Amino acid sequence: MAKKKAKKDKVKAKDKARGKAKDKAKSGKKRALKLIAKTPKISSKPWGKDGKALDGVKILDFTHVQSGPTCTQLLAWFGADVIKVERPGQGDITRGQLVDVPGADSLYFTMLNHNKRSITLDSKSKEGMRVLERLVKTCDVLVENFAPGALDRMGLTWERIHSWNPRMIAASVKGFGPGAYEDCKVYENVAQCAGGSASTTGFLDGPPLVTGAQIGDSGTGLHLALGIVSALYQRNRTGRGQHVLCAMQDGVLNLCRVKLRDQQRLAHGPLKEYTQFGQNIPFGEATPRAGNDSGGGQPGVILKCKGWETDPNAYIYFITQAPVWEKICDLIGQPDWKTHPDYAKPPARLPRLTEIFGRIEQWTMTKTKFEVMNECNALDIPVGPILSMKEIAEDPALRATGTVVEVDHPKRGRYLSVGNPIKLSDSITEVKRSPLLGEHTDEILSKVLKFTPREIAEIKASGATGEQPQARAAE
Ligand code: CAO
């Protein structure tokens, strides 16, 4: 009997173990299937015909002027649905700044707000906040670049946003990060100055200069866009949103990192690639302004070309890259420099850069900038013509790639704009005109936020979207 029972128990134990193994195998299979389900099948649609990179992402765009709009425009170009919330009656202040065509939105606005929809909303009214709450609950990302504290004063603290929609990513541009200046309002050139760009731009004997490239505004907008896309990617794993902050000072400094490199190199001696080294001008305590010197290890400057006396842009940037030095010597008619101990090797050339570039300039002045470009590029010598905005606007190659685009606008007609400079082979950008103020208010209230016709009537009657309330209109 006892033997029989022991046998039965053994069989039972075996069955149990087998069952457990089966369960384990089942759950393993389930996990594998889940993983497979997470990895989408490779699309068989033609390139560029399977939607856009950010399709399905909804952005509550609370940005104005340049830094924030640059960011949301990029996201819109990649397919995000960008809903620009603007103050009734006025909208983004740039709509009316630097106006060239009376009655039409300025180029300042139209060139920074392509592919977006516009809803007018008084965020400080009760009904306006009702709509904002729905927007926060519906969207994936809120982007803003108000002055410090403005969003909190509206009642949209991070805690509130997060409690309404824990998946929401709230992204901000501010002038400065936490610290002494965190409450300051900041515009482009303030950031260029505070981020180290101005002190290192210009000539040694002149004042600090700001650059034409909007590294404070558009540069920070670019940084913010990367932060947002990264936060969206992390959300796929964690399920929760986060706050993304880009301070303009930080963004400018990031773009000026080679100047902080030079600041530290100064402790170990003069910066030999700077023109002032060859001129025997002593270095001070901080990275100096370097004129048009190259910021890298290959010396370079701007040289005159044929026509410089009358054309302010008849210049070329010329780099004496070491591997092509011998070709440069032959090209400018100075073959003896190939073997001369004062010129043959890069370290020997550093104290003589002014003389060397002077000799190269004698050659470039006999050619147009495009002739220099053609002759040098044929020999792999890196040079760059100083192109005017007129030349860029007319450049057929830039038009062909969509970097310079013509856009139609109902109030201003055709205008030129800069298209998406980031080209994705499977997410092709179509540049659409910027929205008129409040052009999509009704469509967003009903189709995106799903307010009923009665609710929409209530919201509108309150004046939150800017239209005159019925009662008052009748008075
Ligand atoms: N409904 C009601 N009120 C609204 C609104 C809306 N739809 N949209 C904005 N407002 C309100 C804000 O709540 C704020 O009100 P309070 O000051 O009473 O809180 C007010 O409009 C103005 O906002 P602001 O202070 O941001 O605007 P500003 O023109 O005075 O300053 C700027 C502009 C750019 C200096 C400032 O926004 C800023 O420093 N931003 C951060 C840095 C930045 O992005 N700078 C780059 C700008 S591009 O050169």
Tab-separated table of C-alpha atoms in Angstrom, residues 2-435:
chain	number	residue	atom	x	y	z
A	2	ALA	CA	2.705	2.358	1.131
A	3	LYS	CA	4.651	1.562	-2.031
A	4	LYS	CA	1.584	2.343	-4.187
A	5	LYS	CA	1.060	5.701	-2.438
A	6	ALA	CA	4.694	6.657	-2.891
A	7	LYS	CA	4.430	5.875	-6.608
A	8	LYS	CA	1.239	7.955	-6.886
A	9	ASP	CA	2.923	10.870	-5.085
A	10	LYS	CA	5.885	10.619	-7.426
A	11	VAL	CA	3.619	10.781	-10.488
A	12	LYS	CA	1.745	13.717	-8.978
A	13	ALA	CA	5.004	15.588	-8.305
A	14	LYS	CA	6.150	14.892	-11.864
A	15	ASP	CA	2.837	16.185	-13.265
A	16	LYS	CA	3.101	19.297	-11.092
A	17	ALA	CA	6.645	19.939	-12.260
A	18	ARG	CA	5.578	19.371	-15.848
A	19	GLY	CA	2.649	21.771	-15.328
A	20	LYS	CA	4.940	24.386	-13.844
A	21	ALA	CA	7.362	24.007	-16.739
A	22	LYS	CA	4.441	24.329	-19.148
A	23	ASP	CA	3.225	27.479	-17.362
A	24	LYS	CA	6.740	28.874	-17.454
A	25	ALA	CA	7.027	28.095	-21.147
A	26	LYS	CA	3.613	29.671	-21.727
A	27	SER	CA	4.519	32.885	-19.908
A	28	GLY	CA	7.875	32.954	-21.717
A	29	LYS	CA	6.032	32.597	-24.999
A	30	LYS	CA	3.631	35.352	-23.939
A	31	ARG	CA	6.547	37.647	-23.084
A	32	ALA	CA	8.187	36.903	-26.428
A	33	LEU	CA	4.916	37.578	-28.225
A	34	LYS	CA	4.560	40.842	-26.305
A	35	LEU	CA	8.044	41.841	-27.388
A	36	ILE	CA	7.265	40.939	-30.970
A	37	ALA	CA	4.031	42.931	-30.722
A	38	LYS	CA	6.028	45.940	-29.505
A	39	THR	CA	8.339	45.823	-32.515
A	40	PRO	CA	6.300	46.919	-35.520
A	41	LYS	CA	6.490	45.031	-38.754
A	42	ILE	CA	8.817	46.625	-41.280
A	43	SER	CA	6.703	48.852	-43.494
A	44	SER	CA	6.365	47.831	-47.086
A	45	LYS	CA	5.071	51.230	-48.148
A	46	PRO	CA	7.289	53.411	-50.366
A	47	TRP	CA	9.714	55.748	-48.526
A	48	GLY	CA	7.960	58.870	-47.368
A	49	LYS	CA	4.513	57.317	-47.777
A	50	ASP	CA	4.063	55.829	-44.335
A	51	GLY	CA	3.125	58.908	-42.349
A	52	LYS	CA	5.414	61.242	-40.483
A	53	ALA	CA	7.861	60.734	-37.631
A	54	LEU	CA	5.675	62.426	-34.993
A	55	ASP	CA	2.243	61.447	-36.301
A	56	GLY	CA	-0.205	61.161	-33.403
A	57	VAL	CA	1.704	63.532	-31.099
A	58	LYS	CA	-0.406	66.489	-29.988
A	59	ILE	CA	1.306	69.664	-28.858
A	60	LEU	CA	-0.259	72.435	-26.789
A	61	ASP	CA	1.835	75.274	-28.187
A	62	PHE	CA	1.930	78.143	-25.726
A	63	THR	CA	4.954	79.764	-27.359
A	64	HIS	CA	5.584	83.235	-28.694
A	65	VAL	CA	8.264	85.347	-30.389
A	66	GLN	CA	11.095	83.111	-31.678
A	67	SER	CA	12.657	80.503	-29.376
A	68	GLY	CA	9.513	78.496	-28.565
A	69	PRO	CA	7.946	78.819	-32.037
A	70	THR	CA	11.170	77.508	-33.640
A	71	CYS	CA	10.843	74.380	-31.526
A	72	THR	CA	7.157	73.730	-32.189
A	73	GLN	CA	7.568	74.458	-35.906
A	74	LEU	CA	10.183	71.706	-36.121
A	75	LEU	CA	7.869	69.298	-34.292
A	76	ALA	CA	5.035	70.261	-36.662
A	77	TRP	CA	7.277	69.611	-39.653
A	78	PHE	CA	7.879	66.131	-38.300
A	79	GLY	CA	4.127	65.544	-38.195
A	80	ALA	CA	3.019	66.587	-34.702
A	81	ASP	CA	-0.378	68.273	-34.451
A	82	VAL	CA	0.652	71.669	-33.066
A	83	ILE	CA	-2.171	73.715	-31.534
A	84	LYS	CA	-1.017	77.260	-30.962
A	85	VAL	CA	-2.898	78.957	-28.136
A	86	GLU	CA	-2.978	82.728	-28.617
A	87	ARG	CA	-4.375	85.647	-26.748
A	88	PRO	CA	-7.659	86.834	-28.360
A	89	GLY	CA	-7.389	89.956	-30.465
A	90	GLN	CA	-3.598	90.138	-30.504
A	91	GLY	CA	-2.085	86.696	-30.696
A	92	ASP	CA	1.641	86.125	-30.790
A	93	ILE	CA	3.133	89.623	-30.583
A	94	THR	CA	5.279	88.967	-33.659
A	95	ARG	CA	2.171	88.881	-35.887
A	96	GLY	CA	2.324	92.653	-35.733
A	97	GLN	CA	6.077	93.231	-35.502
A	98	LEU	CA	8.259	94.392	-38.424
A	99	VAL	CA	5.199	94.421	-40.657
A	100	ASP	CA	5.995	94.715	-44.368
A	101	VAL	CA	2.541	94.116	-45.874
A	102	PRO	CA	-0.106	96.161	-44.037
A	103	GLY	CA	-2.983	94.014	-42.795
A	104	ALA	CA	-1.071	90.744	-43.123
A	105	ASP	CA	0.828	88.754	-40.525
A	106	SER	CA	4.492	89.744	-40.546
A	107	LEU	CA	7.197	87.552	-42.022
A	108	TYR	CA	8.571	87.314	-38.498
A	109	PHE	CA	5.430	85.378	-37.559
A	110	THR	CA	4.750	83.494	-40.779
A	111	MET	CA	8.311	82.159	-41.043
A	112	LEU	CA	8.230	80.696	-37.518
A	113	ASN	CA	4.758	79.232	-37.355
A	114	HIS	CA	4.286	76.986	-40.367
A	115	ASN	CA	2.168	73.829	-40.154
A	116	LYS	CA	0.398	74.882	-36.926
A	117	ARG	CA	-3.245	75.459	-36.015
A	118	SER	CA	-4.314	78.534	-34.052
A	119	ILE	CA	-6.939	78.782	-31.311
A	120	THR	CA	-7.593	82.044	-29.495
A	121	LEU	CA	-8.113	81.673	-25.776
A	122	ASP	CA	-8.001	84.001	-22.791
A	123	SER	CA	-6.158	81.710	-20.437
A	124	LYS	CA	-6.885	83.987	-17.500
A	125	SER	CA	-10.668	83.577	-17.757
A	126	LYS	CA	-12.683	80.791	-16.113
A	127	GLU	CA	-13.939	79.367	-19.410
A	128	GLY	CA	-10.486	79.775	-20.928
A	129	MET	CA	-9.052	77.630	-18.150
A	130	ARG	CA	-11.795	75.063	-18.768
A	131	VAL	CA	-10.593	74.767	-22.364
A	132	LEU	CA	-6.952	74.734	-21.286
A	133	GLU	CA	-7.642	71.896	-18.863
A	134	ARG	CA	-9.165	69.870	-21.709
A	135	LEU	CA	-6.166	70.730	-23.890
A	136	VAL	CA	-3.742	69.556	-21.188
A	137	LYS	CA	-5.702	66.327	-20.803
A	138	THR	CA	-5.763	65.766	-24.577
A	139	CYS	CA	-2.231	66.731	-25.605
A	140	ASP	CA	1.076	64.926	-25.155
A	141	VAL	CA	3.313	67.954	-24.810
A	142	LEU	CA	2.927	71.534	-23.589
A	143	VAL	CA	5.593	73.924	-24.864
A	144	GLU	CA	5.946	77.441	-23.476
A	145	ASN	CA	8.440	80.268	-23.363
A	146	PHE	CA	6.709	82.856	-21.206
A	147	ALA	CA	8.609	85.008	-18.772
A	148	PRO	CA	9.528	83.128	-15.593
A	149	GLY	CA	6.475	82.521	-13.395
A	150	ALA	CA	3.864	83.447	-16.028
A	151	LEU	CA	2.596	79.885	-16.450
A	152	ASP	CA	2.308	79.451	-12.662
A	153	ARG	CA	0.440	82.760	-12.420
A	154	MET	CA	-2.026	81.413	-14.983
A	155	GLY	CA	-2.586	78.481	-12.637
A	156	LEU	CA	-0.704	75.986	-14.776
A	157	THR	CA	1.908	74.803	-12.313
A	158	TRP	CA	3.843	71.648	-13.170
A	159	GLU	CA	2.089	69.859	-10.291
A	160	ARG	CA	-1.318	70.777	-11.713
A	161	ILE	CA	-0.370	69.800	-15.244
A	162	HIS	CA	1.012	66.498	-13.974
A	163	SER	CA	-2.097	65.771	-11.901
A	164	TRP	CA	-4.379	66.481	-14.877
A	165	ASN	CA	-2.272	64.437	-17.257
A	166	PRO	CA	0.594	62.385	-15.799
A	167	ARG	CA	1.727	61.492	-19.334
A	168	MET	CA	2.170	65.118	-20.353
A	169	ILE	CA	5.625	66.493	-21.125
A	170	ALA	CA	5.889	70.166	-20.170
A	171	ALA	CA	8.726	71.920	-21.973
A	172	SER	CA	9.982	75.427	-21.270
A	173	VAL	CA	12.482	77.893	-22.634
A	174	LYS	CA	13.729	80.369	-20.071
A	175	GLY	CA	16.524	82.913	-20.295
A	176	PHE	CA	18.534	81.507	-17.421
A	177	GLY	CA	18.491	78.301	-15.412
A	178	PRO	CA	18.072	78.289	-11.632
A	179	GLY	CA	20.306	80.890	-9.980
A	180	ALA	CA	20.702	84.618	-9.545
A	181	TYR	CA	19.155	85.505	-12.916
A	182	GLU	CA	16.368	82.950	-13.125
A	183	ASP	CA	13.596	85.554	-12.929
A	184	CYS	CA	14.924	87.699	-15.780
A	185	LYS	CA	13.180	88.190	-19.097
A	186	VAL	CA	15.568	87.419	-21.900
A	187	TYR	CA	15.770	88.162	-25.620
A	188	GLU	CA	18.172	86.795	-28.233
A	189	ASN	CA	21.075	89.161	-27.750
A	190	VAL	CA	20.901	89.008	-23.952
A	191	ALA	CA	21.468	85.265	-24.278
A	192	GLN	CA	24.302	85.733	-26.773
A	193	CYS	CA	26.001	88.028	-24.286
A	194	ALA	CA	25.369	85.862	-21.219
A	195	GLY	CA	26.275	82.612	-22.969
A	196	GLY	CA	29.809	83.620	-23.939
A	197	SER	CA	29.199	84.298	-27.609
A	198	ALA	CA	29.527	88.095	-27.609
A	199	SER	CA	32.736	88.229	-25.578
A	200	THR	CA	34.400	85.879	-28.052
A	201	THR	CA	32.967	87.408	-31.249
A	202	GLY	CA	34.437	90.414	-33.039
A	203	PHE	CA	37.941	91.709	-33.519
A	204	LEU	CA	40.522	92.049	-30.791
A	205	ASP	CA	40.580	95.823	-30.991
A	206	GLY	CA	36.802	96.253	-31.187
A	207	PRO	CA	33.794	95.826	-28.884
A	208	PRO	CA	32.020	92.495	-28.328
A	209	LEU	CA	29.680	91.586	-31.207
A	210	VAL	CA	26.429	89.683	-31.498
A	211	THR	CA	26.059	87.312	-34.431
A	212	GLY	CA	23.367	87.306	-37.090
A	213	ALA	CA	22.600	83.626	-36.449
A	214	GLN	CA	19.898	83.483	-33.796
A	215	ILE	CA	21.753	81.087	-31.583
A	216	GLY	CA	19.915	82.269	-28.457
A	217	ASP	CA	16.397	81.896	-29.790
A	218	SER	CA	16.418	79.423	-32.664
A	219	GLY	CA	19.400	77.607	-31.149
A	220	THR	CA	17.546	77.060	-27.881
A	221	GLY	CA	14.397	76.057	-29.752
A	222	LEU	CA	16.424	73.322	-31.432
A	223	HIS	CA	17.775	72.137	-28.092
A	224	LEU	CA	14.262	72.078	-26.653
A	225	ALA	CA	12.927	70.024	-29.566
A	226	LEU	CA	15.547	67.370	-28.901
A	227	GLY	CA	14.627	67.377	-25.196
A	228	ILE	CA	10.958	66.875	-26.056
A	229	VAL	CA	11.558	64.028	-28.481
A	230	SER	CA	13.828	62.328	-25.912
A	231	ALA	CA	11.157	62.723	-23.214
A	232	LEU	CA	8.568	61.218	-25.580
A	233	TYR	CA	10.889	58.289	-26.158
A	234	GLN	CA	11.413	57.766	-22.412
A	235	ARG	CA	7.654	57.974	-21.869
A	236	ASN	CA	7.243	54.907	-24.069
A	237	ARG	CA	9.017	52.997	-21.298
A	238	THR	CA	7.962	54.785	-18.118
A	239	GLY	CA	4.486	55.900	-19.115
A	240	ARG	CA	4.966	59.258	-17.447
A	241	GLY	CA	5.783	62.739	-18.690
A	242	GLN	CA	8.464	65.030	-17.333
A	243	HIS	CA	9.521	68.643	-17.330
A	244	VAL	CA	12.032	69.704	-19.987
A	245	LEU	CA	13.897	72.964	-19.429
A	246	CYS	CA	16.261	74.728	-21.815
A	247	ALA	CA	17.848	77.923	-20.614
A	248	MET	CA	18.987	80.199	-23.434
A	249	GLN	CA	22.264	80.933	-21.647
A	250	ASP	CA	22.970	77.185	-21.515
A	251	GLY	CA	22.035	76.704	-25.166
A	252	VAL	CA	24.371	79.497	-26.293
A	253	LEU	CA	27.189	78.196	-24.104
A	254	ASN	CA	26.703	74.729	-25.576
A	255	LEU	CA	27.223	76.248	-29.036
A	256	CYS	CA	30.285	78.139	-27.736
A	257	ARG	CA	31.946	75.150	-26.133
A	258	VAL	CA	35.148	75.530	-28.178
A	259	LYS	CA	35.615	78.929	-26.551
A	260	LEU	CA	35.424	77.350	-23.080
A	261	ARG	CA	37.962	74.845	-24.417
A	262	ASP	CA	40.264	77.755	-25.257
A	263	GLN	CA	39.691	79.339	-21.849
A	264	GLN	CA	41.233	76.260	-20.262
A	265	ARG	CA	44.028	75.986	-22.833
A	266	LEU	CA	45.086	79.528	-21.899
A	267	ALA	CA	46.380	78.200	-18.580
A	268	HIS	CA	48.982	76.241	-20.532
A	269	GLY	CA	50.266	78.998	-22.783
A	270	PRO	CA	49.206	81.207	-25.708
A	271	LEU	CA	46.646	80.057	-28.255
A	272	LYS	CA	49.001	79.605	-31.158
A	273	GLU	CA	46.358	79.310	-33.866
A	274	TYR	CA	44.949	82.772	-33.021
A	275	THR	CA	46.178	85.569	-35.311
A	276	GLN	CA	47.222	87.616	-32.275
A	277	PHE	CA	49.880	84.993	-31.472
A	278	GLY	CA	51.657	85.723	-34.765
A	279	GLN	CA	51.301	89.444	-34.066
A	280	ASN	CA	53.026	89.055	-30.702
A	281	ILE	CA	50.021	90.463	-28.852
A	282	PRO	CA	49.929	88.965	-25.363
A	283	PHE	CA	46.887	87.003	-24.237
A	284	GLY	CA	44.855	88.125	-21.234
A	285	GLU	CA	42.913	86.131	-18.673
A	286	ALA	CA	39.925	85.239	-20.820
A	287	THR	CA	39.385	83.742	-24.281
A	288	PRO	CA	39.838	86.735	-26.590
A	289	ARG	CA	37.840	87.795	-29.630
A	290	ALA	CA	39.420	86.061	-32.583
A	291	GLY	CA	38.094	87.979	-35.576
A	292	ASN	CA	37.583	85.486	-38.367
A	293	ASP	CA	40.114	82.975	-37.111
A	294	SER	CA	38.967	79.404	-37.351
A	295	GLY	CA	37.764	77.884	-34.098
A	296	GLY	CA	39.416	74.568	-34.918
A	297	GLY	CA	42.889	73.133	-35.367
A	298	GLN	CA	43.135	74.137	-39.035
A	299	PRO	CA	43.902	77.848	-39.434
A	300	GLY	CA	41.437	79.839	-41.537
A	301	VAL	CA	40.373	83.432	-42.233
A	302	ILE	CA	38.200	85.501	-44.579
A	303	LEU	CA	40.032	86.808	-47.638
A	304	LYS	CA	39.144	89.369	-50.272
A	305	CYS	CA	38.158	88.242	-53.751
A	306	LYS	CA	37.812	90.051	-57.080
A	307	GLY	CA	35.296	92.887	-56.752
A	308	TRP	CA	35.672	93.385	-52.988
A	309	GLU	CA	36.010	97.162	-53.494
A	310	THR	CA	32.339	97.451	-54.452
A	311	ASP	CA	30.710	94.184	-53.384
A	312	PRO	CA	30.492	93.810	-49.588
A	313	ASN	CA	30.295	90.045	-49.948
A	314	ALA	CA	33.142	89.421	-52.411
A	315	TYR	CA	35.053	87.368	-49.866
A	316	ILE	CA	35.955	83.756	-49.263
A	317	TYR	CA	36.713	81.758	-46.127
A	318	PHE	CA	39.988	79.980	-46.715
A	319	ILE	CA	41.283	77.107	-44.579
A	320	THR	CA	44.914	76.019	-44.763
A	321	GLN	CA	44.165	72.410	-43.968
A	322	ALA	CA	47.470	70.616	-43.358
A	323	PRO	CA	46.901	67.604	-45.666
A	324	VAL	CA	46.395	69.911	-48.692
A	325	TRP	CA	49.115	72.440	-47.863
A	326	GLU	CA	51.280	71.435	-50.816
A	327	LYS	CA	48.361	71.873	-53.220
A	328	ILE	CA	47.734	75.343	-51.765
A	329	CYS	CA	51.396	76.279	-52.334
A	330	ASP	CA	51.205	75.193	-55.988
A	331	LEU	CA	47.860	76.925	-56.527
A	332	ILE	CA	49.007	80.319	-55.247
A	333	GLY	CA	52.355	80.110	-57.066
A	334	GLN	CA	54.510	79.564	-53.992
A	335	PRO	CA	55.887	76.031	-54.550
A	336	ASP	CA	59.034	76.804	-52.515
A	337	TRP	CA	56.886	76.877	-49.334
A	338	LYS	CA	56.361	73.132	-49.676
A	339	THR	CA	59.892	72.463	-48.469
A	340	HIS	CA	60.917	75.730	-46.779
A	341	PRO	CA	61.463	75.090	-43.021
A	342	ASP	CA	59.436	78.221	-42.109
A	343	TYR	CA	56.334	77.055	-44.017
A	344	ALA	CA	56.447	73.310	-44.691
A	345	LYS	CA	55.049	72.088	-41.336
A	346	PRO	CA	51.975	73.382	-39.437
A	347	PRO	CA	53.810	74.419	-36.205
A	348	ALA	CA	56.291	76.492	-38.234
A	349	ARG	CA	53.409	78.240	-39.986
A	350	LEU	CA	51.523	79.282	-36.827
A	351	PRO	CA	53.588	82.421	-36.038
A	352	ARG	CA	53.452	83.419	-39.734
A	353	LEU	CA	49.723	83.110	-40.425
A	354	THR	CA	49.242	86.820	-41.191
A	355	GLU	CA	51.985	86.707	-43.837
A	356	ILE	CA	50.745	83.379	-45.234
A	357	PHE	CA	47.142	84.465	-45.540
A	358	GLY	CA	48.330	87.777	-47.017
A	359	ARG	CA	50.044	85.839	-49.779
A	360	ILE	CA	47.007	83.622	-50.361
A	361	GLU	CA	44.841	86.753	-50.530
A	362	GLN	CA	47.013	88.141	-53.334
A	363	TRP	CA	45.846	85.073	-55.267
A	364	THR	CA	42.160	85.135	-54.184
A	365	MET	CA	41.902	88.821	-55.163
A	366	THR	CA	42.523	87.810	-58.772
A	367	LYS	CA	39.444	85.548	-58.792
A	368	THR	CA	35.755	85.832	-57.971
A	369	LYS	CA	34.650	83.953	-54.856
A	370	PHE	CA	32.993	81.337	-57.054
A	371	GLU	CA	36.170	80.875	-59.133
A	372	VAL	CA	38.143	80.362	-55.911
A	373	MET	CA	35.486	77.913	-54.754
A	374	ASN	CA	35.676	75.904	-57.981
A	375	GLU	CA	39.463	75.838	-58.235
A	376	CYS	CA	39.995	74.958	-54.589
A	377	ASN	CA	37.289	72.327	-54.371
A	378	ALA	CA	38.745	70.588	-57.417
A	379	LEU	CA	41.861	70.124	-55.263
A	380	ASP	CA	39.993	69.255	-52.048
A	381	ILE	CA	40.986	72.551	-50.434
A	382	PRO	CA	38.165	73.578	-48.059
A	383	VAL	CA	36.884	77.112	-48.759
A	384	GLY	CA	33.547	78.857	-48.384
A	385	PRO	CA	32.170	81.795	-50.386
A	386	ILE	CA	30.569	84.556	-48.315
A	387	LEU	CA	27.021	84.293	-49.681
A	388	SER	CA	24.630	87.193	-49.365
A	389	MET	CA	21.012	86.569	-48.349
A	390	LYS	CA	20.095	87.536	-51.927
A	391	GLU	CA	22.353	84.834	-53.343
A	392	ILE	CA	20.962	82.286	-50.869
A	393	ALA	CA	17.369	83.221	-51.697
A	394	GLU	CA	18.079	82.667	-55.395
A	395	ASP	CA	20.133	79.481	-55.005
A	396	PRO	CA	18.463	76.762	-57.117
A	397	ALA	CA	20.074	73.935	-55.122
A	398	LEU	CA	18.587	75.178	-51.840
A	399	ARG	CA	15.197	75.451	-53.522
A	400	ALA	CA	15.501	71.941	-54.923
A	401	THR	CA	16.087	70.444	-51.475
A	402	GLY	CA	13.268	72.421	-49.851
A	403	THR	CA	15.627	74.333	-47.578
A	404	VAL	CA	14.399	77.516	-49.235
A	405	VAL	CA	10.688	77.304	-50.008
A	406	GLU	CA	7.999	79.524	-51.470
A	407	VAL	CA	4.779	79.542	-49.472
A	408	ASP	CA	1.391	80.982	-50.391
A	409	HIS	CA	-0.513	83.054	-47.838
A	410	PRO	CA	-4.078	84.324	-48.234
A	411	LYS	CA	-3.259	87.809	-46.956
A	412	ARG	CA	0.292	88.419	-48.075
A	413	GLY	CA	0.639	86.307	-51.232
A	414	ARG	CA	3.784	84.316	-51.918
A	415	TYR	CA	6.769	84.634	-49.646
A	416	LEU	CA	10.077	82.890	-49.157
A	417	SER	CA	10.831	80.861	-46.096
A	418	VAL	CA	13.394	78.466	-44.727
A	419	GLY	CA	12.039	74.942	-44.846
A	420	ASN	CA	12.990	72.073	-42.567
A	421	PRO	CA	16.778	71.872	-42.451
A	422	ILE	CA	16.592	68.335	-41.034
A	423	LYS	CA	15.841	65.831	-43.790
A	424	LEU	CA	14.320	62.477	-42.875
A	425	SER	CA	14.100	60.021	-45.742
A	426	ASP	CA	10.852	58.455	-44.475
A	427	SER	CA	9.182	61.564	-43.023
A	428	ILE	CA	9.078	64.145	-45.740
A	429	THR	CA	8.316	67.723	-44.713
A	430	GLU	CA	5.596	69.669	-46.476
A	431	VAL	CA	5.750	73.326	-45.494
A	432	LYS	CA	2.251	74.714	-44.957
A	433	ARG	CA	1.442	78.369	-44.329
A	434	SER	CA	1.120	79.731	-40.801
A	435	PRO	CA	-2.426	79.983	-39.399
